[in-house]
Amino acid sequence: MKDIGIYINSSGRAKLVHAVKKFPQEWKKFTQIIVPFKQKKEYENSLDWPIIGLPKEIPSFLAPQRKWVCDNSRHQFIFTIDDDVLFEKRDKLLKLRKATYDEMNEMLELIYKEVKEKKIPQVGISTRLGNNRVEEDYEDIARATRAYCYNREIILREKINFSPFNELVMDDFHITLCLLKKGYLNRIYYSFAQSDFGSNTEGGCSLYRNFEVMKKNTQFMLHEHRGFVKIKMKKTKNSWEGFPRDENGNYIRIDLIIFWKKAYQSFLDKKMGISHFFK
């Protein structure tokens, strides 16, 4: 599997990169932790894993840092994983438990087979939340987030941009919708799952993600993917400091409902329309 690499973008979280602490040691040879230029030494002092410091000119935002990985990686297949992701395995009763090293290797081989042999351009792992709603091992045309592998050559050939603006924090959703609208289906595995340590935790996107940034992201998604996204306001009691509150003290944040299958269907409808035109 020389043409697949694991890439973890991280910032301000040198002591909070929980993901690699749970990885099999053999993953170290093809895993890179990508960090801002000025933070490289701090990460090297905290972690015994390969660290790549970004060029000075790359902004301290996740989207342009992921774009740099896509533009400069030597691997055709990029498995991007959030720095606090933990993997789980599902049993026959749809119950989840911590994945063993052997099971994580099985998961990686499964993903590689899908992107390499079956030529599926994006293959991801289900979130823990909602994992038991899909009883089959996988579902096509679905949400990819936090842990997914993509074919770099397709992203570059189709000129799909990870960073249309620096503060984009919905890049996972943007990339997936771009692929679906161009007729590339994706596949999400539910036989495994991944979880994290909560939204808006210390470091990472929380360093700049506020209500105005979320509003800008929402406006971009509504414009760029018109007809396939819908605004939804969410309330939470914690983890979103700096966001406005309602009369009951709940934090208010802007979220999206995304119609993945409708986005893919739009490509099929367009293709069918063209074929009818030429007939």
mmCIF file with all atom_site columns, N, CA and C in Angstrom, residues 112-163:
data_model
loop_
_atom_site.group_PDB
_atom_site.id
_atom_site.type_symbol
_atom_site.label_atom_id
_atom_site.label_alt_id
_atom_site.label_comp_id
_atom_site.label_asym_id
_atom_site.label_entity_id
_atom_site.label_seq_id
_atom_site.pdbx_PDB_ins_code
_atom_site.Cartn_x
_atom_site.Cartn_y
_atom_site.Cartn_z
_atom_site.occupancy
_atom_site.B_iso_or_equiv
_atom_site.pdbx_formal_charge
_atom_site.auth_seq_id
_atom_site.auth_comp_id
_atom_site.auth_asym_id
_atom_site.auth_atom_id
_atom_site.pdbx_PDB_model_num
ATOM 1   N N  . TYR A 1 112 ? -8.494  0.779  1.416   1.00 0.00 ? 112 TYR A N  1
ATOM 2   C CA . TYR A 1 112 ? -7.546  0.793  0.303   1.00 0.00 ? 112 TYR A CA 1
ATOM 3   C C  . TYR A 1 112 ? -8.094  0.004  -0.892  1.00 0.00 ? 112 TYR A C  1
ATOM 4   N N  . LYS A 1 113 ? -8.698  -1.124 -0.628  1.00 0.00 ? 113 LYS A N  1
ATOM 5   C CA . LYS A 1 113 ? -9.264  -1.941 -1.702  1.00 0.00 ? 113 LYS A CA 1
ATOM 6   C C  . LYS A 1 113 ? -10.358 -1.175 -2.436  1.00 0.00 ? 113 LYS A C  1
ATOM 7   N N  . GLU A 1 114 ? -11.166 -0.439 -1.693  1.00 0.00 ? 114 GLU A N  1
ATOM 8   C CA . GLU A 1 114 ? -12.271 0.305  -2.294  1.00 0.00 ? 114 GLU A CA 1
ATOM 9   C C  . GLU A 1 114 ? -11.773 1.446  -3.188  1.00 0.00 ? 114 GLU A C  1
ATOM 10  N N  . VAL A 1 115 ? -10.803 2.212  -2.694  1.00 0.00 ? 115 VAL A N  1
ATOM 11  C CA . VAL A 1 115 ? -10.314 3.347  -3.493  1.00 0.00 ? 115 VAL A CA 1
ATOM 12  C C  . VAL A 1 115 ? -9.389  2.904  -4.621  1.00 0.00 ? 115 VAL A C  1
ATOM 13  N N  . LYS A 1 116 ? -8.658  1.823  -4.405  1.00 0.00 ? 116 LYS A N  1
ATOM 14  C CA . LYS A 1 116 ? -7.667  1.369  -5.386  1.00 0.00 ? 116 LYS A CA 1
ATOM 15  C C  . LYS A 1 116 ? -8.290  0.464  -6.453  1.00 0.00 ? 116 LYS A C  1
ATOM 16  N N  . GLU A 1 117 ? -8.925  -0.615 -6.001  1.00 0.00 ? 117 GLU A N  1
ATOM 17  C CA . GLU A 1 117 ? -9.423  -1.617 -6.941  1.00 0.00 ? 117 GLU A CA 1
ATOM 18  C C  . GLU A 1 117 ? -10.810 -1.268 -7.478  1.00 0.00 ? 117 GLU A C  1
ATOM 19  N N  . LYS A 1 118 ? -11.690 -0.813 -6.592  1.00 0.00 ? 118 LYS A N  1
ATOM 20  C CA . LYS A 1 118 ? -13.057 -0.495 -7.030  1.00 0.00 ? 118 LYS A CA 1
ATOM 21  C C  . LYS A 1 118 ? -13.187 0.946  -7.520  1.00 0.00 ? 118 LYS A C  1
ATOM 22  N N  . LYS A 1 119 ? -12.104 1.708  -7.342  1.00 0.00 ? 119 LYS A N  1
ATOM 23  C CA . LYS A 1 119 ? -12.023 3.080  -7.863  1.00 0.00 ? 119 LYS A CA 1
ATOM 24  C C  . LYS A 1 119 ? -13.135 3.998  -7.340  1.00 0.00 ? 119 LYS A C  1
ATOM 25  N N  . ILE A 1 120 ? -13.490 3.815  -6.082  1.00 0.00 ? 120 ILE A N  1
ATOM 26  C CA . ILE A 1 120 ? -14.433 4.720  -5.435  1.00 0.00 ? 120 ILE A CA 1
ATOM 27  C C  . ILE A 1 120 ? -13.625 5.914  -4.919  1.00 0.00 ? 120 ILE A C  1
ATOM 28  N N  . PRO A 1 121 ? -13.932 7.130  -5.340  1.00 0.00 ? 121 PRO A N  1
ATOM 29  C CA . PRO A 1 121 ? -13.044 8.274  -5.066  1.00 0.00 ? 121 PRO A CA 1
ATOM 30  C C  . PRO A 1 121 ? -13.036 8.775  -3.632  1.00 0.00 ? 121 PRO A C  1
ATOM 31  N N  . GLN A 1 122 ? -14.048 8.399  -2.842  1.00 0.00 ? 122 GLN A N  1
ATOM 32  C CA . GLN A 1 122 ? -14.072 8.811  -1.433  1.00 0.00 ? 122 GLN A CA 1
ATOM 33  C C  . GLN A 1 122 ? -14.713 7.702  -0.601  1.00 0.00 ? 122 GLN A C  1
ATOM 34  N N  . VAL A 1 123 ? -13.960 7.206  0.375   1.00 0.00 ? 123 VAL A N  1
ATOM 35  C CA . VAL A 1 123 ? -14.449 6.137  1.249   1.00 0.00 ? 123 VAL A CA 1
ATOM 36  C C  . VAL A 1 123 ? -14.202 6.559  2.692   1.00 0.00 ? 123 VAL A C  1
ATOM 37  N N  . GLY A 1 124 ? -15.258 6.565  3.498   1.00 0.00 ? 124 GLY A N  1
ATOM 38  C CA . GLY A 1 124 ? -15.130 7.029  4.867   1.00 0.00 ? 124 GLY A CA 1
ATOM 39  C C  . GLY A 1 124 ? -15.635 6.033  5.887   1.00 0.00 ? 124 GLY A C  1
ATOM 40  N N  . ILE A 1 125 ? -15.455 6.405  7.141   1.00 0.00 ? 125 ILE A N  1
ATOM 41  C CA . ILE A 1 125 ? -15.918 5.603  8.274   1.00 0.00 ? 125 ILE A CA 1
ATOM 42  C C  . ILE A 1 125 ? -17.044 6.360  8.967   1.00 0.00 ? 125 ILE A C  1
ATOM 43  N N  . SER A 1 126 ? -18.103 5.656  9.282   1.00 0.00 ? 126 SER A N  1
ATOM 44  C CA . SER A 1 126 ? -19.272 6.247  9.927   1.00 0.00 ? 126 SER A CA 1
ATOM 45  C C  . SER A 1 126 ? -18.930 6.892  11.269  1.00 0.00 ? 126 SER A C  1
ATOM 46  N N  . THR A 1 127 ? -19.657 7.943  11.610  1.00 0.00 ? 127 THR A N  1
ATOM 47  C CA . THR A 1 127 ? -19.550 8.485  12.958  1.00 0.00 ? 127 THR A CA 1
ATOM 48  C C  . THR A 1 127 ? -20.207 7.518  13.937  1.00 0.00 ? 127 THR A C  1
ATOM 49  N N  . ARG A 1 128 ? -19.809 7.591  15.185  1.00 0.00 ? 128 ARG A N  1
ATOM 50  C CA . ARG A 1 128 ? -20.418 6.738  16.207  1.00 0.00 ? 128 ARG A CA 1
ATOM 51  C C  . ARG A 1 128 ? -21.895 7.057  16.362  1.00 0.00 ? 128 ARG A C  1
ATOM 52  N N  . LEU A 1 129 ? -22.194 8.355  16.374  1.00 0.00 ? 129 LEU A N  1
ATOM 53  C CA . LEU A 1 129 ? -23.579 8.796  16.481  1.00 0.00 ? 129 LEU A CA 1
ATOM 54  C C  . LEU A 1 129 ? -24.340 8.412  15.219  1.00 0.00 ? 129 LEU A C  1
ATOM 55  N N  . GLY A 1 130 ? -25.366 7.617  15.372  1.00 0.00 ? 130 GLY A N  1
ATOM 56  C CA . GLY A 1 130 ? -26.179 7.192  14.240  1.00 0.00 ? 130 GLY A CA 1
ATOM 57  C C  . GLY A 1 130 ? -25.665 5.959  13.527  1.00 0.00 ? 130 GLY A C  1
ATOM 58  N N  . ASN A 1 131 ? -24.604 5.341  14.041  1.00 0.00 ? 131 ASN A N  1
ATOM 59  C CA . ASN A 1 131 ? -24.023 4.179  13.358  1.00 0.00 ? 131 ASN A CA 1
ATOM 60  C C  . ASN A 1 131 ? -25.028 3.029  13.239  1.00 0.00 ? 131 ASN A C  1
ATOM 61  N N  . ASN A 1 132 ? -25.840 2.813  14.266  1.00 0.00 ? 132 ASN A N  1
ATOM 62  C CA . ASN A 1 132 ? -26.758 1.670  14.243  1.00 0.00 ? 132 ASN A CA 1
ATOM 63  C C  . ASN A 1 132 ? -28.011 1.902  13.394  1.00 0.00 ? 132 ASN A C  1
ATOM 64  N N  . ARG A 1 133 ? -28.107 3.074  12.769  1.00 0.00 ? 133 ARG A N  1
ATOM 65  C CA . ARG A 1 133 ? -29.263 3.341  11.903  1.00 0.00 ? 133 ARG A CA 1
ATOM 66  C C  . ARG A 1 133 ? -29.128 2.656  10.552  1.00 0.00 ? 133 ARG A C  1
ATOM 67  N N  . VAL A 1 134 ? -27.910 2.272  10.201  1.00 0.00 ? 134 VAL A N  1
ATOM 68  C CA . VAL A 1 134 ? -27.657 1.554  8.947   1.00 0.00 ? 134 VAL A CA 1
ATOM 69  C C  . VAL A 1 134 ? -27.159 0.162  9.310   1.00 0.00 ? 134 VAL A C  1
ATOM 70  N N  . GLU A 1 135 ? -27.957 -0.852 9.023   1.00 0.00 ? 135 GLU A N  1
ATOM 71  C CA . GLU A 1 135 ? -27.601 -2.210 9.419   1.00 0.00 ? 135 GLU A CA 1
ATOM 72  C C  . GLU A 1 135 ? -26.612 -2.863 8.460   1.00 0.00 ? 135 GLU A C  1
ATOM 73  N N  . GLU A 1 136 ? -26.597 -2.412 7.206   1.00 0.00 ? 136 GLU A N  1
ATOM 74  C CA . GLU A 1 136 ? -25.657 -2.965 6.238   1.00 0.00 ? 136 GLU A CA 1
ATOM 75  C C  . GLU A 1 136 ? -24.234 -2.520 6.589   1.00 0.00 ? 136 GLU A C  1
ATOM 76  N N  . ASP A 1 137 ? -23.250 -3.202 6.017   1.00 0.00 ? 137 ASP A N  1
ATOM 77  C CA . ASP A 1 137 ? -21.857 -2.871 6.296   1.00 0.00 ? 137 ASP A CA 1
ATOM 78  C C  . ASP A 1 137 ? -21.483 -1.486 5.796   1.00 0.00 ? 137 ASP A C  1
ATOM 79  N N  . TYR A 1 138 ? -22.133 -1.042 4.714   1.00 0.00 ? 138 TYR A N  1
ATOM 80  C CA . TYR A 1 138 ? -21.806 0.269  4.174   1.00 0.00 ? 138 TYR A CA 1
ATOM 81  C C  . TYR A 1 138 ? -23.028 0.897  3.513   1.00 0.00 ? 138 TYR A C  1
ATOM 82  N N  . GLU A 1 139 ? -22.927 2.180  3.274   1.00 0.00 ? 139 GLU A N  1
ATOM 83  C CA . GLU A 1 139 ? -23.960 2.917  2.543   1.00 0.00 ? 139 GLU A CA 1
ATOM 84  C C  . GLU A 1 139 ? -23.270 3.828  1.532   1.00 0.00 ? 139 GLU A C  1
ATOM 85  N N  . ASP A 1 140 ? -23.815 3.872  0.323   1.00 0.00 ? 140 ASP A N  1
ATOM 86  C CA . ASP A 1 140 ? -23.282 4.761  -0.701  1.00 0.00 ? 140 ASP A CA 1
ATOM 87  C C  . ASP A 1 140 ? -24.001 6.102  -0.675  1.00 0.00 ? 140 ASP A C  1
ATOM 88  N N  . ILE A 1 141 ? -23.292 7.142  -1.050  1.00 0.00 ? 141 ILE A N  1
ATOM 89  C CA . ILE A 1 141 ? -23.819 8.505  -1.150  1.00 0.00 ? 141 ILE A CA 1
ATOM 90  C C  . ILE A 1 141 ? -24.293 8.963  0.230   1.00 0.00 ? 141 ILE A C  1
ATOM 91  N N  . ALA A 1 142 ? -23.343 9.265  1.083   1.00 0.00 ? 142 ALA A N  1
ATOM 92  C CA . ALA A 1 142 ? -23.654 9.625  2.467   1.00 0.00 ? 142 ALA A CA 1
ATOM 93  C C  . ALA A 1 142 ? -22.592 10.593 3.001   1.00 0.00 ? 142 ALA A C  1
ATOM 94  N N  . ARG A 1 143 ? -22.791 11.008 4.236   1.00 0.00 ? 143 ARG A N  1
ATOM 95  C CA . ARG A 1 143 ? -21.919 11.997 4.874   1.00 0.00 ? 143 ARG A CA 1
ATOM 96  C C  . ARG A 1 143 ? -20.540 11.416 5.192   1.00 0.00 ? 143 ARG A C  1
ATOM 97  N N  . ALA A 1 144 ? -19.504 12.123 4.770   1.00 0.00 ? 144 ALA A N  1
ATOM 98  C CA . ALA A 1 144 ? -18.133 11.756 5.114   1.00 0.00 ? 144 ALA A CA 1
ATOM 99  C C  . ALA A 1 144 ? -17.545 12.856 5.983   1.00 0.00 ? 144 ALA A C  1
ATOM 100 N N  . THR A 1 145 ? -17.026 12.494 7.133   1.00 0.00 ? 145 THR A N  1
ATOM 101 C CA . THR A 1 145 ? -16.446 13.500 8.024   1.00 0.00 ? 145 THR A CA 1
ATOM 102 C C  . THR A 1 145 ? -15.447 12.852 8.976   1.00 0.00 ? 145 THR A C  1
ATOM 103 N N  . ARG A 1 146 ? -14.443 13.604 9.363   1.00 0.00 ? 146 ARG A N  1
ATOM 104 C CA . ARG A 1 146 ? -13.446 13.253 10.384  1.00 0.00 ? 146 ARG A CA 1
ATOM 105 C C  . ARG A 1 146 ? -12.484 12.143 9.991   1.00 0.00 ? 146 ARG A C  1
ATOM 106 N N  . ALA A 1 147 ? -12.928 11.150 9.221   1.00 0.00 ? 147 ALA A N  1
ATOM 107 C CA . ALA A 1 147 ? -12.043 10.048 8.820   1.00 0.00 ? 147 ALA A CA 1
ATOM 108 C C  . ALA A 1 147 ? -12.506 9.503  7.473   1.00 0.00 ? 147 ALA A C  1
ATOM 109 N N  . TYR A 1 148 ? -11.829 9.931  6.412   1.00 0.00 ? 148 TYR A N  1
ATOM 110 C CA . TYR A 1 148 ? -12.185 9.431  5.085   1.00 0.00 ? 148 TYR A CA 1
ATOM 111 C C  . TYR A 1 148 ? -10.966 9.493  4.178   1.00 0.00 ? 148 TYR A C  1
ATOM 112 N N  . CYS A 1 149 ? -10.961 8.629  3.170   1.00 0.00 ? 149 CYS A N  1
ATOM 113 C CA . CYS A 1 149 ? -9.874  8.553  2.213   1.00 0.00 ? 149 CYS A CA 1
ATOM 114 C C  . CYS A 1 149 ? -10.384 9.033  0.856   1.00 0.00 ? 149 CYS A C  1
ATOM 115 N N  . TYR A 1 150 ? -9.565  9.796  0.160   1.00 0.00 ? 150 TYR A N  1
ATOM 116 C CA . TYR A 1 150 ? -9.982  10.270 -1.154  1.00 0.00 ? 150 TYR A CA 1
ATOM 117 C C  . TYR A 1 150 ? -8.868  10.089 -2.172  1.00 0.00 ? 150 TYR A C  1
ATOM 118 N N  . ASN A 1 151 ? -9.278  10.023 -3.436  1.00 0.00 ? 151 ASN A N  1
ATOM 119 C CA . ASN A 1 151 ? -8.343  9.889  -4.546  1.00 0.00 ? 151 ASN A CA 1
ATOM 120 C C  . ASN A 1 151 ? -7.881  11.284 -4.945  1.00 0.00 ? 151 ASN A C  1
ATOM 121 N N  . ARG A 1 152 ? -6.648  11.589 -4.615  1.00 0.00 ? 152 ARG A N  1
ATOM 122 C CA . ARG A 1 152 ? -6.084  12.916 -4.873  1.00 0.00 ? 152 ARG A CA 1
ATOM 123 C C  . ARG A 1 152 ? -6.122  13.281 -6.353  1.00 0.00 ? 152 ARG A C  1
ATOM 124 N N  . GLU A 1 153 ? -5.882  12.316 -7.228  1.00 0.00 ? 153 GLU A N  1
ATOM 125 C CA . GLU A 1 153 ? -5.842  12.593 -8.659  1.00 0.00 ? 153 GLU A CA 1
ATOM 126 C C  . GLU A 1 153 ? -7.188  13.111 -9.175  1.00 0.00 ? 153 GLU A C  1
ATOM 127 N N  . ILE A 1 154 ? -8.274  12.571 -8.638  1.00 0.00 ? 154 ILE A N  1
ATOM 128 C CA . ILE A 1 154 ? -9.609  13.022 -9.055  1.00 0.00 ? 154 ILE A CA 1
ATOM 129 C C  . ILE A 1 154 ? -9.887  14.427 -8.542  1.00 0.00 ? 154 ILE A C  1
ATOM 130 N N  . ILE A 1 155 ? -9.514  14.686 -7.299  1.00 0.00 ? 155 ILE A N  1
ATOM 131 C CA . ILE A 1 155 ? -9.725  16.030 -6.728  1.00 0.00 ? 155 ILE A CA 1
ATOM 132 C C  . ILE A 1 155 ? -9.002  17.082 -7.560  1.00 0.00 ? 155 ILE A C  1
ATOM 133 N N  . LEU A 1 156 ? -7.763  16.791 -7.931  1.00 0.00 ? 156 LEU A N  1
ATOM 134 C CA . LEU A 1 156 ? -6.978  17.740 -8.714  1.00 0.00 ? 156 LEU A CA 1
ATOM 135 C C  . LEU A 1 156 ? -7.489  17.857 -10.148 1.00 0.00 ? 156 LEU A C  1
ATOM 136 N N  . ARG A 1 157 ? -7.850  16.720 -10.744 1.00 0.00 ? 157 ARG A N  1
ATOM 137 C CA . ARG A 1 157 ? -8.326  16.744 -12.129 1.00 0.00 ? 157 ARG A CA 1
ATOM 138 C C  . ARG A 1 157 ? -9.632  17.521 -12.262 1.00 0.00 ? 157 ARG A C  1
ATOM 139 N N  . GLU A 1 158 ? -10.504 17.365 -11.274 1.00 0.00 ? 158 GLU A N  1
ATOM 140 C CA . GLU A 1 158 ? -11.796 18.046 -11.296 1.00 0.00 ? 158 GLU A CA 1
ATOM 141 C C  . GLU A 1 158 ? -11.721 19.469 -10.732 1.00 0.00 ? 158 GLU A C  1
ATOM 142 N N  . LYS A 1 159 ? -10.521 19.867 -10.314 1.00 0.00 ? 159 LYS A N  1
ATOM 143 C CA . LYS A 1 159 ? -10.286 21.215 -9.783  1.00 0.00 ? 159 LYS A CA 1
ATOM 144 C C  . LYS A 1 159 ? -11.212 21.533 -8.597  1.00 0.00 ? 159 LYS A C  1
ATOM 145 N N  . ILE A 1 160 ? -11.333 20.552 -7.711  1.00 0.00 ? 160 ILE A N  1
ATOM 146 C CA . ILE A 1 160 ? -12.120 20.732 -6.482  1.00 0.00 ? 160 ILE A CA 1
ATOM 147 C C  . ILE A 1 160 ? -11.205 21.352 -5.434  1.00 0.00 ? 160 ILE A C  1
ATOM 148 N N  . ASN A 1 161 ? -11.628 22.452 -4.863  1.00 0.00 ? 161 ASN A N  1
ATOM 149 C CA . ASN A 1 161 ? -10.783 23.262 -3.988  1.00 0.00 ? 161 ASN A CA 1
ATOM 150 C C  . ASN A 1 161 ? -11.143 23.049 -2.519  1.00 0.00 ? 161 ASN A C  1
ATOM 151 N N  . PHE A 1 162 ? -10.184 22.534 -1.737  1.00 0.00 ? 162 PHE A N  1
ATOM 152 C CA . PHE A 1 162 ? -10.402 22.365 -0.301  1.00 0.00 ? 162 PHE A CA 1
ATOM 153 C C  . PHE A 1 162 ? -10.588 23.700 0.412   1.00 0.00 ? 162 PHE A C  1
ATOM 154 N N  . SER A 1 163 ? -10.067 24.766 -0.189  1.00 0.00 ? 163 SER A N  1
ATOM 155 C CA . SER A 1 163 ? -10.027 26.049 0.521   1.00 0.00 ? 163 SER A CA 1
ATOM 156 C C  . SER A 1 163 ? -10.477 27.213 -0.366  1.00 0.00 ? 163 SER A C  1
#
